[in-house]
Amino acid sequence: MWHILKYIARRGRVTEPAPEPLEGTHRPAHPVHDEILAILGRALAIRQVDAGSCNGCELEINALNNPYYNIEGLGIRFVASPRHADMLLVTGPVSRHMELALRRTYDATPAPKLVVAVGDCGGTGGIFGESYASCGRVSNVIPVDVTVPGCPPPPAEILAGILAAVRARPPIEAEPATFEPGFN
Amino acid sequence: MEFFGLDCRFERFDAPLPIHGARVLAGQWSALALAVAEAKGRLVSLWGSDERATGDGFAVSAAYATADGLLWAKLGLDAAKPAYPDISRFFPAAVRMQRAARDLVGIEAEDAADDRPWLRHGAWPADYFPLRFGNTGQERFQAQADAYPFVPVEGDGVHEIPVGPVHAGTIEPGHFRFSVVGEKVLRLEERLGYTHKGIERRFMGMDTDEGARLAGRVSGDSTVAYAWAYAMAVESLAGVKVPERAAWLRALLLERERVANHLGDLGALGNDAAFGFALAQFSRLREDWLRLNRECFGHRLLMDCVRPGGVARDLDADGCAQLRRQVADIAREVAELKDIYEEHAGLQDRLVTTGRATPELAQRLGLTGLAGRASGQAADLRADFPWPPYDGLAVTACTHRNGDVAARVAMRFDECFASLRMIDALLAGLPGGSAREPVLVMRDGAGAGWVEGWRGEVFVALETNAQGRIARCHCHDPSWQNWPVLEHAIIGNIVPDFPLINKSFNLSYSGQDL
């Protein structure tokens, strides 16, 4: 135990400031509303879904959990069930074999929900494209709020994309229908 | 050359490792499998192809690792009824590969005990074969009902736990069906194929440069291994020898990929045993490692750095110095963390005897790569067939015999130190000259590449058509061999230890789903 504490004390803190939200990749620009941040309390629960990627994007998403990015310090955490999630972080291309599982995961996520498509494959289908086995980009299967290009995008850009999706949400008043009680 | 007294001539490919290819006859197909099995050789891969475009019917290929190198045997099959003798009697790992060959090409293994589909779920019908001549791969089908017959386990108090395809963590999708009594696992049956995205069909018709990008994306954590195996295949086909500097830089990239994965896994394994400190520290080291990758090679995961003919980007003296400094730093940190791992009784308690694959089981099922070496299977291409620059690095295969999670953790520490040593030696002796040669691809040619990736041996078989474009490219991931062994390693363990055991193998879904 002494050895562990000594190791921790010697390395100190390495956490870096969060990046600015990604510009120009989200749906129609909505002004940033302080009340949105207030409503979310800057806390965000993310369910990651690999819908057919090569695992490259997953490696970089996992890197977000390292001490440099310290996303839990920003109030963001990855959760084990879509039932607990505010956001789906989806990598692609969506394979036809994952199409149904992705739709079900989306349906199991309570509204209001955000979807961020990570990587060139998630955003456009990438090098795999569409075929007998691939549905291509994520937005061919479920609605997407923000896409983060890159193959794979580095963690800071994924984080910028996540922040952009949170900021870009339209005011809650404009979308009362998104608060539907019960299962959806 | 002739092997095992078989009357067929194998031609050596122009590759830095001994890789031989031959067309065999039906009788020789089984005789070769038997001879390799008796000589304790390994089945590396099995795949099918449709050669009706050139008037030859279908073909099935098998690649075996023997003491004399790799043997690629190809058997021509009848166009009307393509079938070949089942080789899963000799190599249990062939079962899933034979099922996949049927799903993609429509060739049958005669009398195979398991004829369930493997890569095909409900996305396309049973009579559609994406790799067949005349199919474009752009066909779309209405999703069909997908009722996969899992093997049932019955008895007092036995119940099933279905897990996936969407898992609880940030990992790839697949389905696990546990049959349990209380917490204890009686049986695990895997069902994979969820990330099948038509890679092999995608290769067909690509030019070989474009193919290099795709090969580098078969499994994201092994991008260097795939890119190198693919480049080796293209170069052996074209008869090009890469400059010495390029070979050294490739080995540098491959070893950096190995270290990156081991750092990630060591942290994740600690975390899965409730030792969060390990994840924080190892993920910090991994991040340092990846950031310097980006600075020196332009990509954190080193994608597209290895290209046919050499490497995409040369390294300057400044980069060399930075990399050497980092090797020293990381070696010191990992040594300190290894001490912490070893003196932590609570952690060791979770790792030792958990998820065992005995050397006997490993040998019988063909466990390969890092997991194989943790179960006494001392195969490592860098040591067995040291091709440049490994011939000058005195590589020995690290091995352990316990075959448990602790052994696979120890393997990662050992290999991490070995790779750090190699990286330093490579940087110290990096030869001058160019880092890339032009490659002129031959028409109607064949080539093969074989590389020891961090997970195990990655194999690529490549054939070009009359236009010099890709007619068939088969990429093989060592996960094909190792997934079935995981089903055995979990038996008798408790369900909550599955994530730990699974992580200790850390197999690729995308690499085997293709």
XYZ file of C-alpha atoms in Angstrom:
698
model
C 0.000 0.000 0.000
C 2.859 2.360 0.903
C 4.397 1.609 -2.479
C 1.136 2.499 -4.255
C 0.684 5.772 -2.357
C 4.263 6.743 -3.054
C 3.815 6.013 -6.751
C 0.645 8.140 -6.887
C 2.180 11.026 -4.947
C 5.245 11.145 -7.190
C 3.213 11.329 -10.420
C 0.829 14.064 -9.265
C -2.038 15.250 -11.442
C -1.813 15.146 -15.233
C -5.366 16.228 -16.084
C -5.620 18.777 -18.900
C -8.330 21.412 -19.477
C -11.313 20.240 -21.552
C -11.302 21.135 -25.271
C -13.694 23.637 -26.838
C -16.818 22.010 -28.331
C -16.396 20.890 -31.928
C -17.487 23.574 -34.409
C -19.377 23.091 -37.619
C -20.239 19.413 -37.311
C -23.591 19.583 -35.632
C -27.106 20.051 -36.932
C -28.481 23.606 -37.418
C -26.659 25.880 -35.039
C -28.604 26.634 -31.900
C -27.267 29.261 -29.585
C -25.796 27.849 -26.427
C -28.344 28.053 -23.682
C -27.161 28.334 -20.160
C -30.374 26.725 -18.998
C -29.519 23.544 -20.887
C -26.302 23.260 -19.018
C -28.253 24.042 -15.894
C -30.783 21.289 -16.654
C -28.142 18.710 -17.396
C -26.135 20.032 -14.498
C -23.142 19.361 -16.740
C -23.565 15.726 -15.870
C -23.888 13.304 -18.720
C -24.321 9.550 -18.770
C -23.076 7.931 -21.977
C -23.807 4.474 -23.340
C -21.243 3.479 -25.942
C -22.400 1.186 -28.745
C -20.008 -0.480 -31.157
C -22.281 -1.130 -34.110
C -19.625 -2.762 -36.276
C -16.403 -0.781 -36.009
C -12.858 -2.131 -36.361
C -12.285 -1.383 -32.651
C -10.050 1.611 -33.414
C -12.677 4.106 -32.236
C -13.281 2.043 -29.075
C -9.603 2.318 -28.184
C -9.776 6.092 -28.405
C -13.084 6.266 -26.530
C -11.520 4.150 -23.788
C -8.608 6.587 -23.717
C -11.076 9.273 -22.593
C -11.099 7.530 -19.239
C -7.388 8.101 -18.703
C -6.214 10.758 -16.237
C -5.248 13.253 -18.973
C -8.866 13.738 -20.020
C -10.450 12.944 -16.658
C -13.975 13.035 -18.069
C -15.520 12.053 -14.763
C -14.176 15.357 -13.492
C -16.337 17.035 -16.169
C -19.380 15.131 -14.937
C -19.343 12.666 -17.820
C -19.375 8.946 -17.287
C -19.926 5.775 -19.271
C -22.811 3.633 -18.071
C -23.600 -0.033 -18.556
C -27.215 0.270 -19.684
C -29.012 2.472 -22.214
C -31.693 2.862 -19.529
C -29.229 4.992 -17.560
C -27.977 7.006 -20.510
C -28.499 10.566 -21.758
C -26.369 9.970 -24.827
C -25.444 7.158 -27.162
C -21.909 7.266 -28.502
C -22.059 5.077 -31.583
C -19.257 3.793 -33.780
C -19.811 2.215 -37.148
C -20.310 1.345 -39.895
C -23.552 -0.191 -38.651
C -23.334 -3.821 -39.687
C -26.611 -5.378 -40.756
C -26.158 -7.837 -37.925
C -26.067 -4.937 -35.420
C -28.882 -2.931 -36.986
C -31.624 -4.376 -34.783
C -29.491 -4.259 -31.613
C -28.683 -0.591 -32.293
C -32.346 0.305 -32.861
C -33.314 -1.497 -29.666
C -30.578 0.266 -27.718
C -31.815 3.593 -29.082
C -35.405 2.754 -28.141
C -34.318 1.681 -24.661
C -32.656 5.043 -24.035
C -35.029 7.475 -22.305
C -35.840 10.776 -24.027
C -34.486 13.377 -24.282
C -31.514 11.627 -25.770
C -28.508 12.605 -27.794
C -26.642 10.547 -30.354
C -23.040 11.176 -31.319
C -21.617 9.167 -34.228
C -17.882 8.686 -33.825
C -15.393 8.190 -36.636
C -15.411 8.302 -40.426
C -17.308 5.005 -40.569
C -19.963 6.202 -38.120
C -20.287 9.492 -40.012
C -20.143 8.331 -43.629
C -19.735 4.544 -43.716
C -16.010 5.081 -44.250
C -13.946 2.560 -46.147
C -16.504 -0.197 -45.566
C -19.419 1.753 -47.053
C -22.797 0.130 -47.645
C -23.194 -3.447 -48.778
C -25.043 -6.710 -48.203
C -23.438 -6.687 -44.739
C -23.225 -2.999 -43.846
C -25.864 -0.279 -43.429
C -23.120 2.366 -43.674
C -23.313 5.470 -41.499
C -25.112 5.561 -38.178
C -27.712 8.097 -39.349
C -28.984 5.481 -41.820
C -30.318 3.612 -38.791
C -31.001 6.107 -35.947
C -31.112 9.939 -35.781
C -27.720 11.501 -35.130
C -27.036 14.874 -33.466
C -23.309 15.253 -33.976
C -20.706 13.389 -35.983
C -17.028 13.353 -35.101
C -14.867 12.671 -38.171
C -11.502 10.939 -37.981
C -10.099 7.456 -38.376
C -10.224 7.166 -35.452
C -10.681 10.678 -34.028
C -8.302 11.339 -31.129
C -9.877 11.439 -27.648
C -9.846 15.236 -27.413
C -11.910 15.460 -30.600
C -14.373 12.844 -29.386
C -14.744 14.839 -26.184
C -15.222 18.050 -28.186
C -17.974 16.272 -30.154
C -19.693 15.137 -26.968
C -19.620 18.702 -25.604
C -20.911 20.061 -28.923
C -23.920 17.718 -28.763
C -24.746 18.839 -25.241
C -24.418 22.505 -26.164
C -26.326 22.161 -29.428
C -29.501 20.776 -27.888
C -32.450 23.061 -28.639
C -34.225 24.591 -25.641
C -36.399 22.116 -23.785
C -39.509 24.377 -24.168
C -39.367 24.007 -27.923
C -39.584 20.229 -27.732
C -42.116 19.362 -25.045
C -42.882 16.114 -26.865
C -39.496 14.721 -25.996
C -40.586 14.274 -22.386
C -42.806 11.270 -22.834
C -43.380 9.258 -19.742
C -42.961 5.520 -19.627
C -41.152 3.221 -22.023
C -40.361 4.369 -25.487
C 9.971 -28.370 -52.489
C 8.125 -31.420 -51.223
C 6.799 -31.799 -47.715
C 5.747 -34.830 -45.660
C 6.495 -37.148 -48.587
C 3.520 -35.779 -50.540
C 3.858 -35.870 -54.266
C 3.217 -32.190 -54.897
C 5.644 -29.379 -55.457
C 5.402 -26.377 -53.161
C 6.822 -23.135 -54.559
C 8.389 -20.698 -52.148
C 6.934 -17.200 -52.189
C 9.326 -14.301 -52.440
C 8.691 -13.368 -48.797
C 11.160 -12.798 -45.935
C 9.611 -15.731 -44.024
C 9.474 -19.249 -45.477
C 6.003 -19.374 -47.060
C 5.238 -22.062 -49.635
C 2.214 -22.596 -51.833
C 0.893 -25.480 -53.936
C -2.264 -26.815 -55.528
C -3.115 -30.187 -54.032
C -5.409 -33.037 -55.060
C -8.338 -34.292 -52.992
C -6.357 -37.165 -51.440
C -3.402 -34.925 -50.658
C -5.684 -32.397 -48.949
C -6.510 -34.796 -46.119
C -3.076 -36.437 -46.124
C -1.413 -33.060 -45.625
C -3.760 -32.167 -42.754
C -3.020 -35.482 -41.068
C 0.737 -35.170 -41.592
C 0.829 -31.626 -40.204
C -1.261 -32.642 -37.188
C 1.035 -35.607 -36.495
C 4.097 -33.383 -36.744
C 2.478 -31.056 -34.149
C 2.066 -28.319 -36.716
C -0.731 -25.759 -36.520
C -3.636 -24.837 -38.723
C -3.211 -21.122 -39.369
C -6.194 -20.451 -41.584
C -8.828 -21.914 -43.894
C -10.801 -20.004 -46.508
C -12.632 -20.409 -49.777
C -12.667 -18.672 -53.119
C -14.690 -18.697 -56.293
C -12.420 -19.109 -59.310
C -15.083 -19.543 -61.937
C -14.089 -16.194 -63.429
C -10.921 -17.896 -64.668
C -12.758 -21.130 -65.440
C -11.476 -23.172 -62.518
C -14.550 -23.793 -60.366
C -14.205 -23.143 -56.643
C -11.245 -23.598 -54.338
C -10.592 -24.142 -50.663
C -7.282 -23.135 -49.116
C -5.612 -24.109 -45.882
C -2.497 -22.562 -44.373
C -0.433 -24.643 -41.957
C 2.472 -23.631 -39.766
C 5.179 -26.300 -39.755
C 8.787 -26.439 -38.658
C 9.733 -25.582 -42.268
C 7.513 -22.542 -42.457
C 4.019 -21.908 -43.728
C 2.335 -24.176 -46.261
C -0.561 -22.800 -48.288
C -2.404 -25.717 -49.871
C -5.160 -25.025 -52.352
C -7.659 -27.612 -53.479
C -9.786 -27.036 -56.596
C -13.467 -27.861 -56.159
C -16.182 -28.863 -58.584
C -18.201 -25.899 -59.895
C -21.526 -27.766 -59.616
C -21.073 -29.282 -56.158
C -18.203 -27.632 -54.308
C -17.275 -29.842 -51.340
C -14.025 -30.868 -49.653
C -12.972 -33.271 -46.907
C -13.534 -31.897 -43.397
C -10.251 -31.220 -41.567
C -11.753 -30.362 -38.174
C -11.007 -34.003 -37.159
C -7.348 -33.013 -37.155
C -7.707 -29.368 -36.172
C -10.710 -28.439 -33.997
C -10.081 -24.763 -34.831
C -11.161 -25.498 -38.418
C -14.832 -25.823 -37.432
C -15.702 -22.126 -37.432
C -13.468 -21.369 -40.429
C -15.239 -24.068 -42.454
C -18.613 -22.710 -41.416
C -17.516 -19.204 -42.432
C -16.242 -20.452 -45.810
C -19.657 -21.965 -46.437
C -21.451 -18.735 -45.446
C -19.310 -16.550 -47.712
C -18.495 -18.760 -50.703
C -20.927 -21.668 -50.478
C -18.378 -24.490 -50.289
C -19.157 -27.385 -47.960
C -16.956 -29.423 -45.637
C -18.191 -33.001 -46.176
C -19.519 -34.758 -43.084
C -18.700 -31.845 -40.797
C -20.408 -32.371 -37.445
C -21.413 -28.716 -37.001
C -23.111 -27.237 -40.055
C -24.738 -24.228 -38.397
C -24.086 -20.872 -40.041
C -21.310 -18.839 -38.421
C -20.883 -15.403 -40.006
C -24.370 -15.316 -41.506
C -27.141 -14.276 -39.138
C -30.376 -12.966 -40.625
C -28.982 -10.248 -42.878
C -28.859 -12.314 -46.038
C -30.506 -15.572 -47.130
C -28.878 -19.003 -46.947
C -28.633 -19.289 -50.731
C -26.760 -16.012 -51.201
C -22.964 -16.161 -51.105
C -21.329 -12.717 -51.160
C -17.954 -13.857 -52.501
C -19.359 -15.762 -55.443
C -18.584 -14.629 -58.971
C -21.493 -12.601 -60.330
C -22.551 -11.202 -56.952
C -21.560 -7.583 -56.458
C -21.849 -7.471 -52.681
C -24.261 -4.570 -53.161
C -27.335 -6.799 -52.943
C -29.800 -5.890 -50.173
C -32.095 -8.319 -48.439
C -34.995 -8.071 -46.062
C -33.704 -9.102 -42.630
C -34.758 -12.687 -41.909
C -35.736 -14.308 -38.648
C -32.564 -15.334 -36.869
C -33.058 -18.447 -34.749
C -29.622 -19.814 -33.903
C -29.727 -23.229 -32.246
C -27.530 -22.915 -29.180
C -26.533 -26.201 -27.577
C -28.922 -26.628 -24.634
C -27.677 -27.633 -21.198
C -30.237 -29.293 -18.955
C -30.325 -30.379 -15.346
C -31.505 -29.429 -11.901
C -31.017 -25.723 -11.244
C -29.330 -25.001 -14.588
C -30.262 -21.723 -16.151
C -29.035 -19.637 -19.064
C -27.636 -16.117 -19.042
C -27.628 -14.501 -22.465
C -25.165 -11.590 -22.759
C -24.858 -9.252 -25.696
C -24.406 -8.412 -28.504
C -24.287 -4.979 -26.822
C -21.991 -5.382 -23.820
C -21.812 -3.349 -20.644
C -18.409 -1.821 -21.358
C -16.797 0.021 -24.238
C -15.953 -3.138 -26.170
C -16.916 -4.854 -29.387
C -20.251 -6.668 -29.838
C -20.771 -10.425 -29.606
C -23.145 -12.812 -27.900
C -22.259 -15.098 -24.991
C -24.632 -17.780 -23.771
C -23.760 -18.987 -20.289
C -25.310 -22.090 -18.772
C -24.857 -21.791 -15.029
C -25.726 -23.348 -11.710
C -25.791 -20.573 -9.172
C -22.662 -18.555 -9.969
C -20.719 -21.404 -11.505
C -20.379 -21.656 -15.284
C -21.113 -25.104 -16.724
C -20.827 -24.090 -20.329
C -20.256 -21.033 -22.445
C -21.242 -20.837 -26.064
C -20.078 -17.899 -28.126
C -21.884 -16.484 -31.062
C -19.925 -14.000 -33.115
C -20.338 -12.389 -36.513
C -22.115 -9.237 -35.320
C -19.466 -6.930 -36.758
C -19.351 -8.735 -40.103
C -19.187 -5.820 -42.511
C -18.195 -7.537 -45.736
C -14.441 -6.839 -45.640
C -13.470 -9.733 -47.914
C -16.025 -8.713 -50.511
C -14.825 -5.111 -50.206
C -11.282 -6.149 -51.112
C -12.382 -7.656 -54.428
C -11.641 -5.288 -57.292
C -9.659 -2.800 -55.186
C -6.203 -1.786 -56.312
C -3.468 -2.984 -53.993
C -2.797 0.479 -52.514
C -6.419 0.935 -51.547
C -6.362 -2.601 -50.153
C -3.579 -1.573 -47.768
C -5.896 0.937 -46.086
C -8.609 -1.679 -45.725
C -6.208 -4.331 -44.382
C -5.136 -1.816 -41.750
C -8.734 -1.654 -40.564
C -9.550 -5.330 -40.152
C -8.806 -5.038 -36.437
C -7.983 -1.567 -35.153
C -5.681 -2.685 -32.347
C -3.511 -4.715 -34.756
C -3.342 -2.260 -37.617
C 0.456 -2.481 -37.965
C 0.435 -6.298 -37.953
C -2.227 -6.400 -40.671
C -0.669 -3.639 -42.730
C 2.699 -5.412 -42.591
C 1.292 -8.864 -43.425
C -0.649 -7.321 -46.291
C 2.369 -5.355 -47.534
C 4.444 -8.550 -47.342
C 1.823 -10.289 -49.470
C 1.887 -7.518 -52.087
C 5.681 -7.444 -52.136
C 6.001 -11.215 -52.418
C 3.556 -11.100 -55.288
C 5.477 -8.308 -57.021
C 8.917 -9.711 -56.199
C 9.964 -6.526 -54.418
C 12.447 -6.504 -51.562
C 11.880 -3.601 -49.185
C 14.862 -1.418 -48.224
C 16.581 -2.400 -44.984
C 15.579 0.840 -43.293
C 11.922 0.201 -44.095
C 12.068 -3.278 -42.545
C 13.608 -1.853 -39.387
C 11.001 0.890 -39.160
C 8.234 -1.678 -39.636
C 9.565 -3.744 -36.750
C 9.779 -0.579 -34.675
C 6.112 0.156 -35.441
C 5.037 -3.427 -34.738
C 6.804 -3.496 -31.378
C 5.338 -0.111 -30.490
C 1.896 -1.495 -31.290
C 2.613 -4.503 -29.058
C 3.686 -2.304 -26.144
C 0.670 -0.004 -26.579
C -1.711 -2.963 -26.370
C 0.067 -4.545 -23.426
C -0.005 -1.258 -21.509
C -3.727 -0.937 -22.185
C -4.455 -4.539 -21.204
C -2.370 -4.474 -18.026
C -4.374 -1.483 -16.826
C -7.721 -2.983 -17.846
C -6.891 -6.318 -16.216
C -6.065 -4.623 -12.946
C -9.307 -2.684 -13.209
C -11.360 -5.834 -13.847
C -9.947 -7.175 -10.584
C -11.090 -3.984 -8.795
C -7.619 -2.404 -8.785
C -8.463 1.026 -10.225
C -5.003 2.381 -9.547
C -3.636 0.111 -12.284
C -6.025 1.466 -14.896
C -5.216 5.067 -14.014
C -1.455 4.539 -14.204
C -1.241 2.208 -17.194
C -3.721 4.282 -19.201
C -1.565 7.321 -18.456
C 1.503 5.514 -19.800
C -0.440 4.324 -22.841
C -1.562 7.888 -23.541
C 2.065 9.108 -23.385
C 2.977 6.294 -25.769
C 0.202 7.123 -28.266
C 0.940 10.846 -28.201
C 4.523 10.234 -29.203
C 3.280 7.908 -31.961
C 1.330 10.813 -33.344
C 4.272 13.168 -33.112
C 6.753 10.813 -34.748
C 4.572 8.847 -37.164
C 1.478 11.029 -37.635
C -1.065 8.623 -36.159
C -1.770 7.576 -32.581
C -2.592 3.974 -33.478
C -0.073 3.937 -36.375
C -2.725 3.360 -39.055
C -1.493 3.565 -42.654
C 2.142 3.879 -41.536
C 3.147 0.600 -43.196
C 2.531 0.690 -46.941
C 3.390 -1.749 -49.724
C 7.039 -1.089 -50.569
C 8.053 0.328 -47.200
C 6.731 2.814 -44.676
C 4.742 5.996 -45.285
C 6.880 8.270 -43.169
C 10.550 8.227 -42.296
C 11.880 9.016 -38.857
C 14.380 11.832 -38.227
C 17.207 11.888 -35.690
C 15.185 14.060 -33.340
C 12.319 11.552 -33.380
C 14.764 8.705 -32.717
C 16.119 10.480 -29.659
C 12.628 11.188 -28.323
C 11.567 7.583 -28.807
C 14.658 6.261 -27.037
C 14.105 8.558 -24.081
C 10.531 7.354 -23.840
C 11.553 3.694 -23.928
C 13.784 4.267 -20.892
C 11.020 6.122 -19.024
C 8.340 3.536 -19.740
C 10.617 0.626 -18.850
C 11.286 2.191 -15.466
C 7.609 2.855 -14.779
C 6.440 -0.593 -15.880
C 9.097 -2.249 -13.703
C 7.815 -0.331 -10.704
C 4.200 -1.201 -11.501
C 5.145 -4.855 -11.921
C 6.471 -4.865 -8.357
C 3.206 -3.356 -7.176
C 1.230 -6.044 -9.050
C 3.304 -8.812 -7.564
C 3.170 -7.675 -3.981
C -0.597 -7.052 -4.051
C -2.070 -10.173 -2.457
C -5.685 -9.195 -3.146
C -4.969 -8.742 -6.834
C -2.988 -11.969 -7.188
C -5.825 -13.804 -5.485
C -8.117 -12.832 -8.355
C -5.610 -13.728 -11.072
C -3.987 -16.993 -10.015
C -5.802 -20.198 -11.155
C -8.584 -18.113 -12.753
C -9.577 -19.066 -16.298
C -7.064 -21.845 -16.892
C -6.242 -23.284 -20.285
C -3.788 -26.121 -19.626
C -0.893 -26.737 -22.044
C -2.557 -30.015 -23.138
C -5.829 -28.269 -23.936
C -3.964 -25.430 -25.650
C -2.070 -27.887 -27.839
C -5.168 -29.878 -28.741
C -7.295 -26.843 -29.626
C -4.494 -24.895 -31.296
C -4.315 -21.947 -28.894
C -1.967 -19.445 -30.497
C -0.112 -16.204 -29.968
C 0.228 -14.520 -26.583
C -2.456 -16.694 -24.957
C -0.824 -19.814 -26.393
C 2.567 -18.842 -24.975
C 0.930 -18.354 -21.562
C -0.140 -22.014 -21.854
C 3.240 -23.430 -22.812
C 2.910 -23.171 -26.620
C 6.287 -21.678 -27.469
C 5.474 -20.429 -30.962
C 6.531 -16.933 -31.946
C 7.308 -16.139 -35.569
C 9.903 -13.582 -34.515
C 11.842 -16.353 -32.775
C 10.954 -19.321 -35.031
C 11.542 -17.690 -38.422
C 13.439 -14.513 -37.584
C 13.147 -12.370 -40.669
C 15.010 -9.056 -40.951
C 15.423 -7.189 -38.697
C 14.403 -9.780 -36.076
C 17.308 -11.997 -37.167
C 19.669 -9.573 -35.459
C 17.633 -9.049 -32.299
C 18.001 -12.490 -30.686
C 14.291 -12.851 -29.964
C 13.221 -15.685 -27.702
C 9.582 -16.562 -27.171
C 8.498 -15.705 -23.615
C 6.417 -18.547 -22.189
C 4.540 -19.564 -19.079
C 2.865 -22.858 -18.312
C 0.057 -22.091 -15.880
C -2.333 -20.873 -18.555
C -4.348 -18.800 -16.073
C -5.107 -15.089 -16.027
C -1.962 -14.546 -13.927
C 0.134 -16.219 -16.639
C -1.364 -14.022 -19.332
C -0.663 -10.966 -17.179
C 2.935 -12.143 -16.647
C 3.282 -12.705 -20.421
C 2.333 -9.095 -21.035
C 4.906 -7.809 -18.572
C 7.593 -10.072 -20.082
C 6.785 -9.155 -23.658
C 6.548 -5.493 -22.769
C 10.128 -5.524 -21.458
C 11.320 -7.617 -24.412
C 9.723 -5.232 -26.918
C 11.119 -2.175 -25.146
C 14.554 -3.732 -25.410
C 14.004 -4.434 -29.113
C 12.733 -0.918 -29.780
C 15.851 0.518 -28.211
C 18.087 -1.784 -30.253
C 16.192 -0.928 -33.447
C 16.549 2.797 -32.808
C 20.214 2.477 -31.917
C 21.105 0.598 -35.083
C 18.624 2.060 -37.580
C 20.287 1.725 -40.998
C 20.276 4.567 -43.507
C 18.837 4.582 -47.002
C 15.347 5.001 -48.343
C 12.220 3.995 -46.480
C 10.116 2.997 -49.472
C 10.473 1.243 -52.805
C 8.028 1.508 -55.683
C 5.942 -1.650 -56.151
C 4.703 -2.815 -59.520
C 1.919 -5.309 -59.002
C 1.811 -8.415 -61.180
C -1.344 -9.555 -62.901
C -2.771 -12.981 -62.065
C -0.307 -13.328 -59.209
C -0.395 -14.641 -55.686
C 1.410 -13.565 -52.543
C 1.299 -14.128 -48.825
C 2.328 -12.349 -45.635
C 2.802 -13.718 -42.130
C 3.590 -11.551 -39.108
C 3.585 -12.021 -35.328
C 1.156 -9.358 -34.174
C 0.667 -8.542 -30.510
C -2.191 -11.041 -30.215
C -0.650 -13.756 -32.366
C 0.111 -14.612 -35.959
C -1.639 -12.528 -38.593
C -1.752 -14.064 -42.049
C -2.755 -12.495 -45.371
C -3.248 -14.382 -48.640
C -3.570 -12.204 -51.715
C -4.397 -12.963 -55.336
C -4.643 -10.506 -58.216
C -6.737 -10.714 -61.361
C -5.926 -10.059 -65.025
C -6.171 -6.291 -64.425
C -3.701 -6.402 -61.534
C -6.475 -5.622 -59.057
C -7.377 -7.723 -56.040
C -9.203 -10.929 -56.998
C -9.217 -12.301 -53.448
C -7.654 -11.158 -50.211
C -8.070 -13.256 -47.113
C -6.991 -11.785 -43.767
C -6.665 -14.154 -40.847
C -6.779 -13.138 -37.202
C -5.393 -15.373 -34.425
C -8.689 -14.829 -32.589
C -10.211 -17.549 -34.788
C -8.103 -20.108 -32.921
C -8.413 -18.558 -29.487
C -12.131 -17.805 -29.167
C -13.066 -21.504 -28.864
C -10.462 -21.973 -26.117
C -12.085 -19.191 -24.081
C -15.207 -21.375 -23.959
C -13.114 -23.989 -22.165
C -11.130 -21.624 -19.954
C -14.295 -20.291 -18.310
C -15.695 -23.707 -17.312
C -15.940 -24.084 -13.537
C -15.237 -20.384 -12.936
C -17.839 -17.973 -11.614
C -19.758 -15.598 -13.887
C -18.279 -12.421 -12.313
C -14.800 -13.602 -13.326
C -15.771 -13.770 -16.989
C -14.866 -10.134 -17.800
C -11.452 -10.706 -16.264
C -10.860 -13.968 -18.138
C -12.181 -12.521 -21.389
C -9.949 -9.472 -21.040
C -6.911 -11.654 -20.322
C -7.366 -13.220 -23.782
C -8.489 -9.880 -25.289
C -9.603 -11.360 -28.593
C -10.727 -9.459 -31.630
C -14.346 -9.531 -32.734
C -13.892 -7.442 -35.846
C -10.819 -9.445 -36.914
C -12.743 -12.709 -36.938
C -16.115 -11.335 -38.065
C -14.558 -9.696 -41.131
